[in-house]
Amino acid sequence: MTQELKSLRLRQVDETIKSWAELPSRAAPKGGWVRTIRQALGMSTSQLGRRMGLTRQGIADLERREAQRAVTLAALEKAAAAMSAELVYAIVPRQSLAETIRAQARATADRQLKTVAHSMRLEAQDVSRGEYANQLAERQEKLLRNWSRHIWDDEGPSQRQ
């Protein structure tokens, strides 16, 4: 995929998830959504169980697993449908995807430069902090211009370029 297409895809996904950004700050109810919605509807565990093809105990187990964050999406989707609701599922980045990539490029650039800086220090050829900052910014920009999945490798892209 070309850099232009990667950039376009990134902007499109960033725009799509923008409306979800406030969701992580909203905590799920203590007992979980299934129990909260079921109770608000005035529905018993037996009634929800019949709608889902589960026993009363099956619903109690489902609600317990949800509260423990050990429930499957399929089970939540089935429960939502049984309560005339929709399951909404999303992974919401803490910052824009572009900012995440920029930060990762900086971390990769820093890791690469530190490897070189260590060798230079051993040879008493250290660079100043200001020069290091300049080199870091240049390396980060180069990584962003030639953006590839290798910025996510632990060893960084230097071994591949």
Coordinates of C-alpha atoms in Angstrom, one line a residue:
M1 CA 0.0 0.0 0.0
T2 CA 1.4 3.4 -0.9
Q3 CA 2.2 6.0 1.8
E4 CA -0.6 8.2 0.4
L5 CA -3.2 5.4 0.8
K6 CA -1.9 4.6 4.3
S7 CA -2.3 8.2 5.3
L8 CA -5.8 8.4 3.8
R9 CA -6.8 5.2 5.6
L10 CA -5.4 6.6 8.9
R11 CA -7.3 9.8 8.5
Q12 CA -10.6 8.0 7.7
V13 CA -10.3 5.7 10.7
D14 CA -9.4 8.6 13.0
E15 CA -12.5 10.5 11.8
T16 CA -14.7 7.4 12.2
I17 CA -13.6 6.8 15.9
K18 CA -13.8 10.5 16.8
S19 CA -17.4 10.2 18.0
W20 CA -16.4 7.3 20.3
A21 CA -13.7 9.3 22.1
E22 CA -15.8 10.1 25.2
L23 CA -16.9 6.5 25.8
P24 CA -13.8 5.2 27.8
S25 CA -14.5 7.8 30.5
R26 CA -17.9 6.4 31.1
A27 CA -17.7 3.4 33.4
A28 CA -20.0 0.4 33.0
P29 CA -22.5 0.0 35.8
K30 CA -21.1 -2.0 38.8
G31 CA -23.3 -5.0 38.1
G32 CA -22.8 -4.9 34.4
W33 CA -25.1 -3.7 31.5
V34 CA -27.1 -6.9 31.2
R35 CA -28.3 -6.7 34.8
T36 CA -28.8 -2.9 34.7
I37 CA -30.9 -3.0 31.5
R38 CA -32.8 -6.1 32.6
Q39 CA -33.7 -4.6 35.9
A40 CA -34.6 -1.2 34.3
L41 CA -37.0 -3.1 31.9
G42 CA -38.6 -4.8 34.9
M43 CA -37.5 -8.2 33.5
S44 CA -36.7 -11.1 35.8
T45 CA -33.8 -13.5 35.2
S46 CA -36.3 -16.2 34.4
Q47 CA -37.9 -14.0 31.7
L48 CA -34.6 -13.0 30.1
G49 CA -33.5 -16.7 30.3
R50 CA -36.6 -17.8 28.4
R51 CA -35.9 -15.2 25.7
M52 CA -32.3 -16.4 25.4
G53 CA -32.9 -20.1 25.8
L54 CA -31.1 -20.2 29.2
T55 CA -32.1 -21.0 32.7
R56 CA -32.4 -18.5 35.5
Q57 CA -29.0 -19.7 36.7
G58 CA -27.6 -19.3 33.2
I59 CA -28.6 -15.6 33.3
A60 CA -27.1 -15.2 36.8
D61 CA -23.9 -16.7 35.4
L62 CA -23.9 -14.4 32.4
E63 CA -24.4 -11.3 34.6
R64 CA -21.6 -12.5 36.9
R65 CA -19.2 -13.1 34.0
E66 CA -20.0 -9.7 32.6
A67 CA -19.3 -8.0 36.0
Q68 CA -16.0 -9.9 36.1
R69 CA -15.2 -8.9 32.5
A70 CA -15.1 -12.6 31.4
V71 CA -18.1 -12.6 29.1
T72 CA -18.0 -13.2 25.4
L73 CA -19.2 -10.7 22.9
A74 CA -21.6 -13.4 21.4
A75 CA -23.3 -13.8 24.8
L76 CA -23.7 -10.0 25.2
E77 CA -25.0 -9.7 21.7
K78 CA -27.6 -12.5 22.4
A79 CA -28.6 -10.8 25.7
A80 CA -28.9 -7.4 24.0
A81 CA -31.2 -8.8 21.3
A82 CA -33.3 -10.5 23.9
M83 CA -33.9 -7.1 25.5
S84 CA -34.6 -5.3 22.2
A85 CA -31.2 -3.6 22.4
E86 CA -28.0 -3.5 20.4
L87 CA -24.5 -4.5 21.5
V88 CA -22.1 -1.7 20.7
Y89 CA -18.4 -2.7 20.6
A90 CA -15.4 -0.5 19.9
I91 CA -11.7 -0.2 20.6
V92 CA -11.2 3.5 21.3
P93 CA -7.6 4.8 21.1
R94 CA -6.5 7.1 23.9
Q95 CA -5.3 9.6 21.3
S96 CA -5.7 10.0 17.5
L97 CA -4.1 7.2 15.5
A98 CA -1.8 9.8 13.9
E99 CA -0.6 10.9 17.3
T100 CA 0.0 7.3 18.3
I101 CA 2.1 6.7 15.2
R102 CA 4.0 9.9 15.7
A103 CA 4.8 8.9 19.3
Q104 CA 5.9 5.4 18.2
A105 CA 8.1 6.8 15.5
R106 CA 9.7 9.0 18.1
A107 CA 10.2 6.1 20.5
T108 CA 11.7 4.0 17.6
A109 CA 14.0 6.9 16.6
D110 CA 15.1 7.4 20.2
R111 CA 15.9 3.6 20.6
Q112 CA 17.9 3.7 17.3
L113 CA 19.8 6.8 18.3
K114 CA 20.6 5.5 21.8
T115 CA 22.3 2.5 20.2
V116 CA 24.5 4.7 18.2
A117 CA 25.0 7.2 21.0
H118 CA 26.2 4.4 23.3
S119 CA 28.9 3.5 20.8
M120 CA 29.9 7.1 20.3
R121 CA 30.1 7.6 24.1
L122 CA 32.5 4.6 24.3
E123 CA 34.7 6.3 21.8
A124 CA 34.4 9.6 23.6
Q125 CA 32.5 11.1 20.7
D126 CA 29.3 12.2 22.5
V127 CA 26.9 14.7 20.9
S128 CA 25.4 17.5 22.9
R129 CA 21.8 17.3 24.1
G130 CA 20.7 19.9 21.5
E131 CA 22.3 17.9 18.7
Y132 CA 20.7 14.7 20.0
A133 CA 17.3 16.4 20.0
N134 CA 17.9 17.6 16.4
Q135 CA 18.9 14.1 15.3
L136 CA 15.9 12.6 17.1
A137 CA 13.5 15.0 15.3
E138 CA 15.2 14.2 11.9
R139 CA 15.1 10.5 12.5
Q140 CA 11.4 10.6 13.6
E141 CA 10.4 12.6 10.5
K142 CA 12.3 10.1 8.3
L143 CA 10.4 7.3 9.9
L144 CA 7.1 9.1 9.4
R145 CA 7.9 9.9 5.8
N146 CA 8.8 6.2 5.1
W147 CA 6.2 4.9 7.5
S148 CA 6.0 1.1 7.7
R149 CA 4.8 -1.5 10.2
H150 CA 8.4 -1.9 11.3
I151 CA 8.1 1.1 13.7
W152 CA 6.2 -1.4 15.9
D153 CA 9.1 -3.9 16.0
D154 CA 11.0 -4.0 19.3
E155 CA 14.3 -3.7 17.5
G156 CA 13.0 -0.9 15.3
P157 CA 13.3 -0.6 11.6
S158 CA 17.0 0.2 11.5
Q159 CA 17.9 -3.5 10.9
R160 CA 15.5 -3.5 7.9
Q161 CA 16.5 -0.2 6.1

